Backbone as numpy.savetxt, mean C-alpha at the origin, in Angstrom:
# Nx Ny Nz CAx CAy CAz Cx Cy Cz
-9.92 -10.76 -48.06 -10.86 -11.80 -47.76 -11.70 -11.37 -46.56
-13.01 -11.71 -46.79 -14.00 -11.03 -45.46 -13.88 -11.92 -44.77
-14.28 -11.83 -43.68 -14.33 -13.43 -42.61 -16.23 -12.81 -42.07
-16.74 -14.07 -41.62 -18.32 -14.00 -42.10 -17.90 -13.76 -40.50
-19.80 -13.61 -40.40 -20.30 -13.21 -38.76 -19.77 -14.48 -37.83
-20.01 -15.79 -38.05 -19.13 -16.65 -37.47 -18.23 -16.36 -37.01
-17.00 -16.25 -37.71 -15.64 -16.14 -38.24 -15.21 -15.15 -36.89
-16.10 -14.04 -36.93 -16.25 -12.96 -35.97 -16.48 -13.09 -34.43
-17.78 -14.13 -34.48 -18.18 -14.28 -33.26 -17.03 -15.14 -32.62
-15.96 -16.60 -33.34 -15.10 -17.21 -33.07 -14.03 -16.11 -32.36
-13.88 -15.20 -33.16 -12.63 -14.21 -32.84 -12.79 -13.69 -31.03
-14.53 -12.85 -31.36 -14.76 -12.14 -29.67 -14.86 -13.05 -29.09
-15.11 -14.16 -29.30 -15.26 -15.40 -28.26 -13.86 -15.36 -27.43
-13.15 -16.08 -28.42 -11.55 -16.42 -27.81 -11.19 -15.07 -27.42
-11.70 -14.22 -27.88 -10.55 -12.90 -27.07 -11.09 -12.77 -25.50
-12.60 -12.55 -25.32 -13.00 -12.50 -24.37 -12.17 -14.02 -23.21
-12.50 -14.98 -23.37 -11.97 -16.02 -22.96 -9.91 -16.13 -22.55
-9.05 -15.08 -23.48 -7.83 -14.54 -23.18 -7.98 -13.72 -22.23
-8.87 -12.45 -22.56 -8.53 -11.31 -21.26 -9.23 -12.15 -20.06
-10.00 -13.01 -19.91 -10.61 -13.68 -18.30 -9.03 -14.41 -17.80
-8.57 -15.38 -18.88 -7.21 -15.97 -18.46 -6.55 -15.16 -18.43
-6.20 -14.08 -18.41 -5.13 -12.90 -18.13 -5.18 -12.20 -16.99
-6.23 -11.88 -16.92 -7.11 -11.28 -15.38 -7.06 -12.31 -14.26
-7.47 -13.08 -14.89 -7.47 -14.50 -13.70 -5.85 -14.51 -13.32
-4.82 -14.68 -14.02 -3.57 -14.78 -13.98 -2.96 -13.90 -13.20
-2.98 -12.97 -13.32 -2.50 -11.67 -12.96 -3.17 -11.39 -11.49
-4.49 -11.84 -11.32 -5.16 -11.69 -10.20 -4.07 -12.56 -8.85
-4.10 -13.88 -9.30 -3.72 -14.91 -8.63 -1.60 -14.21 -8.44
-1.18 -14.04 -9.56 -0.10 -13.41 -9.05 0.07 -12.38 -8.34
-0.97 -11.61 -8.22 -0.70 -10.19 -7.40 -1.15 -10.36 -5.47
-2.06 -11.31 -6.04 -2.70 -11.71 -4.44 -1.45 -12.45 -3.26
-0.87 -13.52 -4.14 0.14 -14.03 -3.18 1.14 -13.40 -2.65
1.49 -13.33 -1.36 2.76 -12.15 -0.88 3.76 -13.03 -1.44
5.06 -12.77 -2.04 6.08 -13.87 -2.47 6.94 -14.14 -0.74
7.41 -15.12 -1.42 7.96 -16.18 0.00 9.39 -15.32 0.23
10.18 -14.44 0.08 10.86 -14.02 0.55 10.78 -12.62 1.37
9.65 -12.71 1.66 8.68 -11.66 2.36 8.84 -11.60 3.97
9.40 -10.87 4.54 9.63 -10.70 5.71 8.76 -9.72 6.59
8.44 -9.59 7.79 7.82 -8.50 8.21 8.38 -7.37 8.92
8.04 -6.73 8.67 9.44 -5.09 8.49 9.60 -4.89 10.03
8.05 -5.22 11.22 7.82 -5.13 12.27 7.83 -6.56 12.98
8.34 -6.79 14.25 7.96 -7.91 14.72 7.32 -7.87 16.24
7.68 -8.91 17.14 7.37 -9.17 18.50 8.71 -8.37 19.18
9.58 -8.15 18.84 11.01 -8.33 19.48 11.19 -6.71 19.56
10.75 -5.69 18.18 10.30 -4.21 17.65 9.68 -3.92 16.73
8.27 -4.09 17.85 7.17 -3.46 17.65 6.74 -2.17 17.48
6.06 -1.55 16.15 5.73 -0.41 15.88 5.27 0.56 17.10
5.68 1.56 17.13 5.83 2.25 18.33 4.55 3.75 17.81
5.30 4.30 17.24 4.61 5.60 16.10 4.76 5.56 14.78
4.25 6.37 14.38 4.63 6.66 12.97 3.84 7.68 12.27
4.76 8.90 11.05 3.99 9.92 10.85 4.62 9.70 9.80
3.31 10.04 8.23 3.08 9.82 7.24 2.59 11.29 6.52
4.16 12.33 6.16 3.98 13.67 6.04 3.07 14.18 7.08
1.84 14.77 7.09 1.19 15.38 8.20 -0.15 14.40 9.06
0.52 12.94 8.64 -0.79 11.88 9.57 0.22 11.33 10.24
-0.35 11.09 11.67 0.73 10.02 12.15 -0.57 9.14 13.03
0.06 8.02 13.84 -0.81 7.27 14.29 0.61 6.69 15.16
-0.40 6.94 16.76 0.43 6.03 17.95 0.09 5.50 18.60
0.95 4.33 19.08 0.37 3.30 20.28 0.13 3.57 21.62
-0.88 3.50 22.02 -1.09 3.85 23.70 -1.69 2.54 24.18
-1.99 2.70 25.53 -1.82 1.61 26.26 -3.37 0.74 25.77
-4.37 1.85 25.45 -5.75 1.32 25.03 -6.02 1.00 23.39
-4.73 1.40 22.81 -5.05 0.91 21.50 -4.02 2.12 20.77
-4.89 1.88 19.59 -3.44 2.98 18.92 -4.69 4.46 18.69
-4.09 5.22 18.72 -4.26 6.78 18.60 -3.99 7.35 16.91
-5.08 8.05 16.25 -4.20 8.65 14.89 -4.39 10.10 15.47
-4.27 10.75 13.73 -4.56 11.70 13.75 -6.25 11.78 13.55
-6.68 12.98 13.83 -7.99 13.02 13.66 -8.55 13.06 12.34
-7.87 13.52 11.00 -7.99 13.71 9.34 -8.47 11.67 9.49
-7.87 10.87 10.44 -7.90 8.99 9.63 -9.18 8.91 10.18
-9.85 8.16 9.48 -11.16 7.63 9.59 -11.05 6.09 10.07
-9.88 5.06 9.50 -9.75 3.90 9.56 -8.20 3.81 10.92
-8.07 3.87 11.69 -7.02 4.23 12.56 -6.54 2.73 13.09
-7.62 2.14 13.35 -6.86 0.76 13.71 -6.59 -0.13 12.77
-7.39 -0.25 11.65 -6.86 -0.73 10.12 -5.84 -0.23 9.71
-5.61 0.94 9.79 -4.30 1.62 9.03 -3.18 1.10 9.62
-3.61 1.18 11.31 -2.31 0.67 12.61 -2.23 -0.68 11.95
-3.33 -1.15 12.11 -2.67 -2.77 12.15 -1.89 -3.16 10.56
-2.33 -2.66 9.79 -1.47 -2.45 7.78 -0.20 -2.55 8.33
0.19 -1.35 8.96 2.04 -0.83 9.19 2.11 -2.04 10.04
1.54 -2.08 11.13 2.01 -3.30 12.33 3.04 -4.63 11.31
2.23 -5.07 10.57 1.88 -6.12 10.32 2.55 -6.11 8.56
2.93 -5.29 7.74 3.62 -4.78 6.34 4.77 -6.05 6.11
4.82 -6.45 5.34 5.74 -7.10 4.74 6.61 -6.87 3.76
7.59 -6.76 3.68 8.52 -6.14 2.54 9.87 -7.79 1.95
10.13 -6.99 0.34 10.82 -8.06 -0.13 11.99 -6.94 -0.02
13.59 -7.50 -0.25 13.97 -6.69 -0.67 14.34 -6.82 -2.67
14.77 -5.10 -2.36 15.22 -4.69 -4.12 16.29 -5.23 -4.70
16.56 -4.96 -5.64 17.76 -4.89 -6.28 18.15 -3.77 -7.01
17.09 -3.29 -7.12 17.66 -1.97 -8.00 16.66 -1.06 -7.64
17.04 -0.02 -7.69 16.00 1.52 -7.09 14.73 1.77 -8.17
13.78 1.90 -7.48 12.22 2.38 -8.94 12.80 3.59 -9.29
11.75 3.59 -10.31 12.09 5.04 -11.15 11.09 5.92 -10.76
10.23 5.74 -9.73 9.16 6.64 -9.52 9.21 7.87 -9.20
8.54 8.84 -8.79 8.32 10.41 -8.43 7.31 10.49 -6.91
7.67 11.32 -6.02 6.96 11.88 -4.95 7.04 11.27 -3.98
7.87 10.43 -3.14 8.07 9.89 -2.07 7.32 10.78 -0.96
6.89 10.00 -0.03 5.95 10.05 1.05 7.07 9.67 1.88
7.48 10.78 2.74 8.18 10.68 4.15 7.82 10.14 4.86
8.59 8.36 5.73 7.36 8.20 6.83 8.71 8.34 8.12
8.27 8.64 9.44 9.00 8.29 10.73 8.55 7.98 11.22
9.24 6.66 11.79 9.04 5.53 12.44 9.93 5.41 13.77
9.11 5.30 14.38 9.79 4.65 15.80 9.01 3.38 16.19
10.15 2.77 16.80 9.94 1.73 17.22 10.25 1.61 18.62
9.24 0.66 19.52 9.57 0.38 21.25 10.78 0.75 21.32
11.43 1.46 22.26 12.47 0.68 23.76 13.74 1.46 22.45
13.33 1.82 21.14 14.44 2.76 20.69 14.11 4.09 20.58
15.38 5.05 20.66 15.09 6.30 21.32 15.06 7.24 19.69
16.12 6.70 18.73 16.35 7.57 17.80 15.20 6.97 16.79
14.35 8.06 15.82 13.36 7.99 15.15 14.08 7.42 13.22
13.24 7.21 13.08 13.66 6.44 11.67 13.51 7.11 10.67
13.96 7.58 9.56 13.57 8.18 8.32 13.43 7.16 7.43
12.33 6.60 7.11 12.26 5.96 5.42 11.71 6.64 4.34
11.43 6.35 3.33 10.85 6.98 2.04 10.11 5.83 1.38
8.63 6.47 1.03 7.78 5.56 0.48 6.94 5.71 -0.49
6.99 4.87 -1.71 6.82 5.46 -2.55 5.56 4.34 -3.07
4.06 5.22 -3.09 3.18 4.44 -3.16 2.46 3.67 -4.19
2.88 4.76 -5.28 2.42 3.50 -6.66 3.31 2.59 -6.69
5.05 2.66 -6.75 5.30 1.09 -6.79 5.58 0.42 -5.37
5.21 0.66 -4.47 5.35 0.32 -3.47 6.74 -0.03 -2.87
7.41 1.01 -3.00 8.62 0.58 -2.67 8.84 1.23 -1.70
9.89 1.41 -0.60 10.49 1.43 0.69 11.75 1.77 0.65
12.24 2.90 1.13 14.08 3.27 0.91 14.22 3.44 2.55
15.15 2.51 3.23 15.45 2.67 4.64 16.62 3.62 4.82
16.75 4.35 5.79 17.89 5.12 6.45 19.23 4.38 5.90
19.34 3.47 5.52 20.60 3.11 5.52 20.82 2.73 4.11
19.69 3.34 3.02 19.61 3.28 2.02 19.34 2.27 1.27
18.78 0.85 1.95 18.08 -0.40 0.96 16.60 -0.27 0.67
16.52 -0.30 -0.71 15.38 -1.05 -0.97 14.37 -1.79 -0.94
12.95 -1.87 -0.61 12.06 -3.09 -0.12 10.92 -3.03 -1.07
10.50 -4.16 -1.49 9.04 -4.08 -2.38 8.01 -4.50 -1.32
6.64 -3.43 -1.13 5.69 -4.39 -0.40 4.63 -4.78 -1.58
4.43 -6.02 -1.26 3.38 -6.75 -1.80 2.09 -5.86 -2.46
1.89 -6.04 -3.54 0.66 -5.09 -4.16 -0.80 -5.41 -3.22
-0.65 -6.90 -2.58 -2.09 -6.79 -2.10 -2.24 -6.18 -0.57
-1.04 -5.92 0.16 -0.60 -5.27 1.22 -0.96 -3.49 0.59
-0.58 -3.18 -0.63 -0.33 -1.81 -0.68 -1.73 -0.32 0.18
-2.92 -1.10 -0.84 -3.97 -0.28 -0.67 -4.11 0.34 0.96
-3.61 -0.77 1.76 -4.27 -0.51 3.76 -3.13 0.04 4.06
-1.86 0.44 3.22 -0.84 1.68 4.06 -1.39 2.53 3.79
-2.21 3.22 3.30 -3.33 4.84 3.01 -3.98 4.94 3.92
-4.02 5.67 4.61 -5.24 5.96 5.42 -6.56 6.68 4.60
-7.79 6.26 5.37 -8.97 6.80 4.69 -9.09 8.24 5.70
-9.22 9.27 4.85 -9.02 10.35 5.62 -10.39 11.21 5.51
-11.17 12.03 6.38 -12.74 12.82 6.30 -12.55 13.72 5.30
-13.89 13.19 4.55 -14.24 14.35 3.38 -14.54 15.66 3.55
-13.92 16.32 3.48 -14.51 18.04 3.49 -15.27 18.53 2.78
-16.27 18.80 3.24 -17.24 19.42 1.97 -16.53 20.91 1.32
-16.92 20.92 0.44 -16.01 22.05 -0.55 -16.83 23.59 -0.14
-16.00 24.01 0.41 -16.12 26.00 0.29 -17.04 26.12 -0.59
-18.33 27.56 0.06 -19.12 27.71 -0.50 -20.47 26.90 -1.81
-20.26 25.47 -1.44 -20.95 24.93 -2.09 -22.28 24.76 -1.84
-23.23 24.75 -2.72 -24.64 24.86 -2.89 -25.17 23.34 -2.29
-26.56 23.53 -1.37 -26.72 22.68 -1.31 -27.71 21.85 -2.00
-27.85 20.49 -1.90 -28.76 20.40 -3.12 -30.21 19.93 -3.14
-30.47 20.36 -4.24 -32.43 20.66 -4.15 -32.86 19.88 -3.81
């Protein structure tokens, strides 16, 4: 049985009108941090340093300090400052953890976590689990200077 141009336009209609309510949905769930969301940093120990494989970024008395590769240094500072984590229950299945060390004020020994940036997950020294919030994720990256590429032409 054919279904006429109507029949058709009814179909892209409602589909279009599903993927907006899906998007819309999904939008609104990803935006809210969930309520068992704690902040990894507080008033009490406060982010001190921290090095992210070969970037790090530290606090001095005039503000925070990165490396010279970050373009965004006090955005990036204030992301970690300020990160919220849930905890896991069970370990991701992901690949390529990003080493970060962390110190914190007024403590002497440095922190090893593991961070793993597509699912945003967090493995602490003492081996727990943390999810950060997808709308938190993007500002733990630092924006780092473009290098123009070896021997490239310039253009006409």
């Amino acid at each position: 049985m054919a279904l006429s141009r109507k029949q058709w336009n009814n179909i892209i209609i409602f589909a279009c009108l599903f993927m907006v309510a899906m998007l819309t949905f999904m939008n609104n769930k990803t935006r809210n941090i969930p309520s068992d969301a704690k902040h990894l940093f507080d008033d009490n120990a406060p982010l001190a340093q921290l090095q992210l494989n070969n970037l790090w970024l530290r606090r001095q008395a005039s503000g925070w300090a990165c490396a010279p590769e970050v373009l965004n240094c006090e955005e990036w500072a204030h992301a970690w400052q300020t990160v919220q984590i849930s905890p896991l229950a069970a370990a991701p299945t992901g690949d390529n953890p990003l080493e970060i060390i962390i110190q914190i004020v007024d403590i002497q020994d440095p922190q090893r976590w593991l961070y793993f940036p597509l699912e945003g997950a967090l493995k602490s020294p003492a081996a727990n689990w943390y999810q950060v919030p997808p709308s938190l994720r993007d500002k733990l990256q630092p924006i780092l200077n473009a290098k123009p590429a070896v021997n490239a032409e310039p253009p006409a």
